[in-house]
CSV table of N, CA and C in Angstrom, one decimal:
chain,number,residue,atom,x,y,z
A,1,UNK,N,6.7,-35.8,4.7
A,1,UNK,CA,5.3,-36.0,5.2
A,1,UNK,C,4.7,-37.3,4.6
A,2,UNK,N,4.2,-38.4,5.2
A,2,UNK,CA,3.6,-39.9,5.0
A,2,UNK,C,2.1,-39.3,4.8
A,3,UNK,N,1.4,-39.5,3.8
A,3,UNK,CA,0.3,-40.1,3.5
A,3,UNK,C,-0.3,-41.1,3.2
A,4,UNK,N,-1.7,-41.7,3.9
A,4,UNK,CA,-2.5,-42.6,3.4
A,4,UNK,C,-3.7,-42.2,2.6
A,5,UNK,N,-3.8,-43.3,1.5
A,5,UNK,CA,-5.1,-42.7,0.7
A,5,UNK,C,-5.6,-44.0,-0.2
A,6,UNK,N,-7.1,-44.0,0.8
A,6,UNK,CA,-8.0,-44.8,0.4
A,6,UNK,C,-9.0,-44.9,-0.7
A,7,UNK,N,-9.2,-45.7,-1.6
A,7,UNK,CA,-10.0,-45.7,-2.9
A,7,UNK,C,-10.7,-46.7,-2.9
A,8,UNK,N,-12.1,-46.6,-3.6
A,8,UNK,CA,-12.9,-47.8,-3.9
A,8,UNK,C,-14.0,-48.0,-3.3
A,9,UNK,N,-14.6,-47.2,-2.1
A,9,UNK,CA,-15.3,-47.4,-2.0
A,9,UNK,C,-16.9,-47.1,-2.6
A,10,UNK,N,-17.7,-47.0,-2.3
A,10,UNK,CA,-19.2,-46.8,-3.2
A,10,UNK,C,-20.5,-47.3,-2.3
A,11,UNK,N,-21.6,-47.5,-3.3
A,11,UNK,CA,-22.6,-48.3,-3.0
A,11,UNK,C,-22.5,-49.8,-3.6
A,12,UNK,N,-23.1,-50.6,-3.1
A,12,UNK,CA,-23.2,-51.5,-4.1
A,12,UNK,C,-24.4,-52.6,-3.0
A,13,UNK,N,-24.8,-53.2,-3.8
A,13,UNK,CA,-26.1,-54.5,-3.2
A,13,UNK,C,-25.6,-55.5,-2.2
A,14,UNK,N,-26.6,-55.7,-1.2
A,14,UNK,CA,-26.2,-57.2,-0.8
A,14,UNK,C,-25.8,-58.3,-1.6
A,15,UNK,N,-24.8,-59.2,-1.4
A,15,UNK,CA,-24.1,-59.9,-1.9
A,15,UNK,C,-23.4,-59.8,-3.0
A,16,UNK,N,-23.3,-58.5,-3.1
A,16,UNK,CA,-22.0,-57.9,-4.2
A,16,UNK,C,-20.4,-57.4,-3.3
A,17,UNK,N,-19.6,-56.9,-4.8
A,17,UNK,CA,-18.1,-57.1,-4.3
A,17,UNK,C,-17.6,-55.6,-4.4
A,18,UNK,N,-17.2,-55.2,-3.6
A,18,UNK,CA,-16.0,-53.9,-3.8
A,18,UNK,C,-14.3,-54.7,-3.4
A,19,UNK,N,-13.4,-53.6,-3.7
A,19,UNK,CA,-12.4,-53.5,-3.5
A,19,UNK,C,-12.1,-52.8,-3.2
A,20,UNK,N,-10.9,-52.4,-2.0
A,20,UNK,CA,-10.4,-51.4,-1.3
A,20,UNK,C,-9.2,-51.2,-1.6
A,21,UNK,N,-8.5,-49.8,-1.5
A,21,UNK,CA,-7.2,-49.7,-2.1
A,21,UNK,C,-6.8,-48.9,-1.0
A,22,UNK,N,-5.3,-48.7,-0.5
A,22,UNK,CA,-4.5,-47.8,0.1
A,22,UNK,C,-3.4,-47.8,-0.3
A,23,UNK,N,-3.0,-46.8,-0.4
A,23,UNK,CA,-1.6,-46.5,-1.1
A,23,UNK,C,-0.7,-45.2,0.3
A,24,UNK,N,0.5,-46.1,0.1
A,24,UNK,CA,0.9,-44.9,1.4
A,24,UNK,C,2.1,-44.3,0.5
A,25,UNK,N,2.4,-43.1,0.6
A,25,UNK,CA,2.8,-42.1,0.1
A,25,UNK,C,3.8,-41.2,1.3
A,26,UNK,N,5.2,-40.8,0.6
A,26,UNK,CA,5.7,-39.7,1.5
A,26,UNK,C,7.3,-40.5,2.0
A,27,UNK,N,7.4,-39.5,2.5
A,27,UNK,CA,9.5,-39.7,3.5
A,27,UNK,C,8.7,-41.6,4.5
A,28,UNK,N,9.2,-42.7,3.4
A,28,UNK,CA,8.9,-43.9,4.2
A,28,UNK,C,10.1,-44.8,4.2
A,29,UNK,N,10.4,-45.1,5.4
A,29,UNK,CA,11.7,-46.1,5.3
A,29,UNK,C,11.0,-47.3,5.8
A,30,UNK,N,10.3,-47.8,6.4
A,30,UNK,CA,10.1,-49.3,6.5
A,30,UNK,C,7.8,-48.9,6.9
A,31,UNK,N,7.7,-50.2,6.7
A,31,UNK,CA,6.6,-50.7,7.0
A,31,UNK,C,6.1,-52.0,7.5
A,32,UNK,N,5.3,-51.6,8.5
A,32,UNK,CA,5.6,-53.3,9.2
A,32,UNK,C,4.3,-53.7,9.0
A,33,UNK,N,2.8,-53.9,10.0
A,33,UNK,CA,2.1,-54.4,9.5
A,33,UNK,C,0.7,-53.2,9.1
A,34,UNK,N,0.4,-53.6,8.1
A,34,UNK,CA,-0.6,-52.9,7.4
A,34,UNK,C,-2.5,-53.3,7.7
A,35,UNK,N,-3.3,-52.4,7.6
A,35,UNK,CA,-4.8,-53.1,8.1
A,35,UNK,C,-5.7,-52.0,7.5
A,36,UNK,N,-7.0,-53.1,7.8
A,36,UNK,CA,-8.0,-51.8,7.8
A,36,UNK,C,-9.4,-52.1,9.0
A,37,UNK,N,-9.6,-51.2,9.3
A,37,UNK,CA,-10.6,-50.8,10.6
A,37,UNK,C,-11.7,-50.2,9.5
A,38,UNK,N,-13.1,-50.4,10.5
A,38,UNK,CA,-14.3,-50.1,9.7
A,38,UNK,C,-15.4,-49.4,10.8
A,39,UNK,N,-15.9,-48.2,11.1
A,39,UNK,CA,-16.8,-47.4,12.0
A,39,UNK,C,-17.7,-47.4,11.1
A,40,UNK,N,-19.0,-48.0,11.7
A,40,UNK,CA,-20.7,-47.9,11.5
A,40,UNK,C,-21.0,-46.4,12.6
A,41,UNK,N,-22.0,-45.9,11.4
A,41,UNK,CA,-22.7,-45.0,12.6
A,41,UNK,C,-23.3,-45.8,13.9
A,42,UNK,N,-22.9,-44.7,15.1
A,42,UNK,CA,-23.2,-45.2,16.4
A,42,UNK,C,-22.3,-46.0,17.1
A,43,UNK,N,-21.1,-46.5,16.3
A,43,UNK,CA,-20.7,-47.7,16.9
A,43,UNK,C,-18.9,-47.4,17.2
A,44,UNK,N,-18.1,-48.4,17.6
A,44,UNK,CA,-17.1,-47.7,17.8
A,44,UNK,C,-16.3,-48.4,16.3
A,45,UNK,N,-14.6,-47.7,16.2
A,45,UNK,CA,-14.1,-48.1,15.4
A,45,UNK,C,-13.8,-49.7,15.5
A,46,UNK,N,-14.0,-50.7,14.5
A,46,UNK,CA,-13.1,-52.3,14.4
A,46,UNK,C,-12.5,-52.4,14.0
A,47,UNK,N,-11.9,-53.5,14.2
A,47,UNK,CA,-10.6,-54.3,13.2
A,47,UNK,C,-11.5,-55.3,12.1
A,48,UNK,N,-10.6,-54.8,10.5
A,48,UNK,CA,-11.6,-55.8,10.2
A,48,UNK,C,-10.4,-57.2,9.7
A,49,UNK,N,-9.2,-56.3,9.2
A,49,UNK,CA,-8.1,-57.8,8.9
A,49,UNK,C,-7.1,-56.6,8.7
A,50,UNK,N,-6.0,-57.2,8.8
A,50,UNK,CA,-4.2,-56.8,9.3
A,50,UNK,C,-3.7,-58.2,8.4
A,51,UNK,N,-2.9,-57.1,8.1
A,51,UNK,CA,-1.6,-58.3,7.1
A,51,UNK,C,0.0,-57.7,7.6
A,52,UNK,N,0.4,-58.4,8.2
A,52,UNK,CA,1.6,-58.5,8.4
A,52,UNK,C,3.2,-58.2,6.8
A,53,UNK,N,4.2,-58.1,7.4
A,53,UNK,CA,4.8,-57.4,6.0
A,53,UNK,C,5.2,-58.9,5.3
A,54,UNK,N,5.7,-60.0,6.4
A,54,UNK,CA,5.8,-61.0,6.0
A,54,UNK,C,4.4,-62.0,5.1
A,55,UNK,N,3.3,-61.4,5.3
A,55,UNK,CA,2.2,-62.1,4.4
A,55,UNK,C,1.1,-62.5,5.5
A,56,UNK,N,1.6,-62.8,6.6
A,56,UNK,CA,0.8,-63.2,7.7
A,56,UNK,C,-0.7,-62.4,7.8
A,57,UNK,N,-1.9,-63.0,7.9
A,57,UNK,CA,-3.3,-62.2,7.7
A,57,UNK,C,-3.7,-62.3,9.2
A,58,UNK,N,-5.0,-61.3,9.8
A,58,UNK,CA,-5.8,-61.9,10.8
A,58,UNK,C,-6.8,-60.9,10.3
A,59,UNK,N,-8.1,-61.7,9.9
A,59,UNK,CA,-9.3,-61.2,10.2
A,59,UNK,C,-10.3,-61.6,11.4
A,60,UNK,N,-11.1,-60.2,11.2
A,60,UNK,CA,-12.5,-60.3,12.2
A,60,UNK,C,-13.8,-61.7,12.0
A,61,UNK,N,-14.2,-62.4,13.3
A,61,UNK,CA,-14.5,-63.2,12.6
A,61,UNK,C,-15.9,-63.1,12.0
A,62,UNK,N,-16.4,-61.8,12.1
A,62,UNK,CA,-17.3,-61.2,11.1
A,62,UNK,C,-17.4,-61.2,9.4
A,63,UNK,N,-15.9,-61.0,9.0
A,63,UNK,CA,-15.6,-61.1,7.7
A,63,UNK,C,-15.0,-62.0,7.2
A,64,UNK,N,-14.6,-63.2,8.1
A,64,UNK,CA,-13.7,-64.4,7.1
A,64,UNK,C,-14.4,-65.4,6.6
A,65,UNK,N,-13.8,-65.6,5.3
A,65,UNK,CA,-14.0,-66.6,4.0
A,65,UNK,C,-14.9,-65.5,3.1
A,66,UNK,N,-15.0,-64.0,3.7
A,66,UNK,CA,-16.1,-63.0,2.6
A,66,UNK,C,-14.6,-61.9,2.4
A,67,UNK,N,-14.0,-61.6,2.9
A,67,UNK,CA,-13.2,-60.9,2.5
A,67,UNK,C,-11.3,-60.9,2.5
A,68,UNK,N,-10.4,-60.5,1.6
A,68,UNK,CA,-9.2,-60.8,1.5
A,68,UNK,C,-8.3,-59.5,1.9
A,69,UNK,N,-7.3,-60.0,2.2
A,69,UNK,CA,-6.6,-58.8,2.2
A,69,UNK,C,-5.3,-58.9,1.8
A,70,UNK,N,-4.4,-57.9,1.0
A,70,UNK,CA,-3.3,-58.3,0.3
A,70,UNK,C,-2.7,-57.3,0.3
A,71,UNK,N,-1.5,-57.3,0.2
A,71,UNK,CA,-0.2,-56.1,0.2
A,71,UNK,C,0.2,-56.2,-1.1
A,72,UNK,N,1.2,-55.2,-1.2
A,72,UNK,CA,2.1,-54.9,-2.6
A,72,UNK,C,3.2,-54.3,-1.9
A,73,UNK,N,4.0,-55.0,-1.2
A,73,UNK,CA,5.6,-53.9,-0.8
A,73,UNK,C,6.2,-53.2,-1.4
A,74,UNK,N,6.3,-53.5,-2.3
A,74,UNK,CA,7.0,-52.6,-3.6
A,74,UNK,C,6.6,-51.2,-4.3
A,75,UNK,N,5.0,-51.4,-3.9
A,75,UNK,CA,4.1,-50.3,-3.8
A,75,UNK,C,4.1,-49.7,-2.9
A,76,UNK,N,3.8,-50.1,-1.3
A,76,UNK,CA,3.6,-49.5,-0.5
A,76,UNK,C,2.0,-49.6,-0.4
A,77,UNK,N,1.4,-50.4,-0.9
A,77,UNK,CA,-0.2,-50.8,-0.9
A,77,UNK,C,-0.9,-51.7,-0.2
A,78,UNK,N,-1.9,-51.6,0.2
A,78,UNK,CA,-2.5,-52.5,1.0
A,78,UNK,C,-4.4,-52.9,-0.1
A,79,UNK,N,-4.9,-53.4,0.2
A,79,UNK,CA,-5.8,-53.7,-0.9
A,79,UNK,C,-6.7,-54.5,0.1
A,80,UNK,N,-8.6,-54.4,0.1
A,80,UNK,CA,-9.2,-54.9,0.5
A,80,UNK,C,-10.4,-55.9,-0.2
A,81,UNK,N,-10.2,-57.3,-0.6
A,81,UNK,CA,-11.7,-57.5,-1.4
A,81,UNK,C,-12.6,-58.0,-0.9
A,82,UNK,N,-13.9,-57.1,-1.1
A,82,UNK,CA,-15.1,-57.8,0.0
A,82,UNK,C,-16.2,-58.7,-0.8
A,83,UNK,N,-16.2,-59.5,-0.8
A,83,UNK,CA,-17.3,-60.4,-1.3
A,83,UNK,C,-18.3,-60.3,-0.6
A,84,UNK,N,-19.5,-60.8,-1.1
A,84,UNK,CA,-20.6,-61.5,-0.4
A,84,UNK,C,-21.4,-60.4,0.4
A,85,UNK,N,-20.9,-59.1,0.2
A,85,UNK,CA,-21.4,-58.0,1.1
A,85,UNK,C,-23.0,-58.1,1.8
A,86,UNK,N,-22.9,-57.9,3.1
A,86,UNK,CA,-24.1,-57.3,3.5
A,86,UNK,C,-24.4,-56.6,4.2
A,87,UNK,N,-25.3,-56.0,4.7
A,87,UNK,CA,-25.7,-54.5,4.6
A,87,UNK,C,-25.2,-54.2,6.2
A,88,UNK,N,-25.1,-55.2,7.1
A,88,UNK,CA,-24.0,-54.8,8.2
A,88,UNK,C,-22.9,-54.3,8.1
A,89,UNK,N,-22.1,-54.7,6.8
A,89,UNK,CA,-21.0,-54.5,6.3
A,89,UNK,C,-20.9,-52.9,6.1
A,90,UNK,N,-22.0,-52.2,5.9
A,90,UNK,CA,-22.0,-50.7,5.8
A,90,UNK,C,-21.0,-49.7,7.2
A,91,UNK,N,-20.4,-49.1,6.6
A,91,UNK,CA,-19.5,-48.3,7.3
A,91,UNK,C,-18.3,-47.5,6.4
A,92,UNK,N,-17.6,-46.4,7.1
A,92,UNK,CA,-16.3,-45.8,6.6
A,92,UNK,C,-15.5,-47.3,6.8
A,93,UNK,N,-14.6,-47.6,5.9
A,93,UNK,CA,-13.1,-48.0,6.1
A,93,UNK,C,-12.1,-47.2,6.0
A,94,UNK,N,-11.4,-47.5,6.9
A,94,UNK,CA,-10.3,-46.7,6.9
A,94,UNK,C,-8.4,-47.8,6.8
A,95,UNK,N,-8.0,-47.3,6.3
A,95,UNK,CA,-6.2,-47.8,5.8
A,95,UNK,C,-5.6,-47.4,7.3
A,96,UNK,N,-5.2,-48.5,7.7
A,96,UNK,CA,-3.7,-48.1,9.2
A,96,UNK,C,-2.4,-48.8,8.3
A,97,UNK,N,-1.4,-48.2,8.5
A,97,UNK,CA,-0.2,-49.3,8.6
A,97,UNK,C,1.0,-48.5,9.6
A,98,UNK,N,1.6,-49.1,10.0
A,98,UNK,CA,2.8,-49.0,11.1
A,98,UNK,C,3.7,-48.7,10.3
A,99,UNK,N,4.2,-47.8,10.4
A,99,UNK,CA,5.8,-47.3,9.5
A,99,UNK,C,6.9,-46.6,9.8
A,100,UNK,N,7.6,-46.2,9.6
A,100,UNK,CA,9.3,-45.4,10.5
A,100,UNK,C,9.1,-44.4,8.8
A,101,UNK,N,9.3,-43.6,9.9
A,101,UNK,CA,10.2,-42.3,8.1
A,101,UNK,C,11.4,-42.6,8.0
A,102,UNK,N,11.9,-43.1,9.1
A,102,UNK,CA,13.5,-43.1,9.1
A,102,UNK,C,14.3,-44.2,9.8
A,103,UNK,N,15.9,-44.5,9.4
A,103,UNK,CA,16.1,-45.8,9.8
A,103,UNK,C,16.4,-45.5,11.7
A,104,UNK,N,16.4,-44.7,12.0
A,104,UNK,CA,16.2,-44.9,13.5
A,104,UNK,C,15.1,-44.5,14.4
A,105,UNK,N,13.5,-44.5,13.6
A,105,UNK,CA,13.1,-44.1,14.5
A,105,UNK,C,11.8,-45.5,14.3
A,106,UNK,N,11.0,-45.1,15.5
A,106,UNK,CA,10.3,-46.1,15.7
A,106,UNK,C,8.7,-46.5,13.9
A,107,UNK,N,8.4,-47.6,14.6
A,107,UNK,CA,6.9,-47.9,13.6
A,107,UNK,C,5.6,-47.2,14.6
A,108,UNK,N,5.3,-46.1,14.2
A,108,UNK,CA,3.7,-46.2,14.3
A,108,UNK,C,2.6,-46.1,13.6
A,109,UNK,N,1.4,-46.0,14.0
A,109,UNK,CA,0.4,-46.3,13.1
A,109,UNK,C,0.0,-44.9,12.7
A,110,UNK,N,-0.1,-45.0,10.9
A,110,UNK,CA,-0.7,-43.6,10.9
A,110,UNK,C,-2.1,-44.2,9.8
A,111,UNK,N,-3.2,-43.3,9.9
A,111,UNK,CA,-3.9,-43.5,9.5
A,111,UNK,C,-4.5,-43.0,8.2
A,112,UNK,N,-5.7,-43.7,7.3
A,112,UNK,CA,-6.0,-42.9,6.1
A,112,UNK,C,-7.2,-42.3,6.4
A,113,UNK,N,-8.4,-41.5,5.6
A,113,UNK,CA,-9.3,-40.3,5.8
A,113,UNK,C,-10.1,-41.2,6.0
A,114,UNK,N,-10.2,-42.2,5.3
A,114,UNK,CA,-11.5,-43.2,5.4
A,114,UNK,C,-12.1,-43.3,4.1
A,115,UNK,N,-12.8,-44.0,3.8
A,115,UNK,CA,-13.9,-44.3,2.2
A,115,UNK,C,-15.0,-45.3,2.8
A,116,UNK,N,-16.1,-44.4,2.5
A,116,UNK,CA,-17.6,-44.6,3.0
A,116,UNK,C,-18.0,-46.0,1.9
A,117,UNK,N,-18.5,-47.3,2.4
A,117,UNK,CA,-18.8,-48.5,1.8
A,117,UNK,C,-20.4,-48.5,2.5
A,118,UNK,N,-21.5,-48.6,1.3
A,118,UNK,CA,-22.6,-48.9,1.8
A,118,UNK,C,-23.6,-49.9,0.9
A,119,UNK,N,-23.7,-50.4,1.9
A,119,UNK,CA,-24.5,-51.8,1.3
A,119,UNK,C,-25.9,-52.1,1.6
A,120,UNK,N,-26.6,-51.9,0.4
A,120,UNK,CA,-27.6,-51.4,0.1
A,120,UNK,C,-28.4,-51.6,-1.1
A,121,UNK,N,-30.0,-52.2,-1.0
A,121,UNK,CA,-30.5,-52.8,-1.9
A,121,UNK,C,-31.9,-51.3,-2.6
């Protein structure tokens, strides 16, 4: 059984920093590209940035040059840092990555529970 599980989120002020953690866990034989998506109330789920296993990034262009995104293969980790926060930035995030349990079967996406980020003075 594969789990994801997301850490780090909180409150914190306009133009302050969090960091986001996912750690995937369980029967994993490969991992391809890793991300995280962010749902505001009312609104639908986004993309906010994907990192590829080779290092390759794409963020939303909502959040570039305020936020980074980084892997750890070795871990099985994906990591979010959000700078500069502001209060649009409020939402769940949630951890995706694409992965195979096994060497013959396909990568899909499984997802984490989410961790509520609110930005707020």
């Amino acid at each position: 059984q594969v789990q994801l599980v997301e850490s780090g989120g909180g409150l914190v002020q306009p133009g302050g920093s969090l960091r986001l953690s996912c750690a995937a866990s369980g029967s994993i034989f490969s991992i391809g590209t890793m991300g995280w998506y962010r749902q505001a109330p009312g609104k639908q789920r986004e993309l906010v940035a994907t990192i590829r296993s080779g290092g390759t990034t794409n963020y939303a262009d909502s959040v570039k040059g305020r936020f980074i995104i980084s892997r750890d293969n070795a871990k099985n980790t994906v990591s979010l840092e959000m700078n500069s926060l502001k209060p649009e930035d409020t939402a769940v995030y949630y951890c995706v990555a694409a992965l195979a349990t096994t060497a013959w079967s396909n990568q899909y996406d499984r997802w984490g529970q989410g961790t509520q980020v609110t930005v707020s003075s």
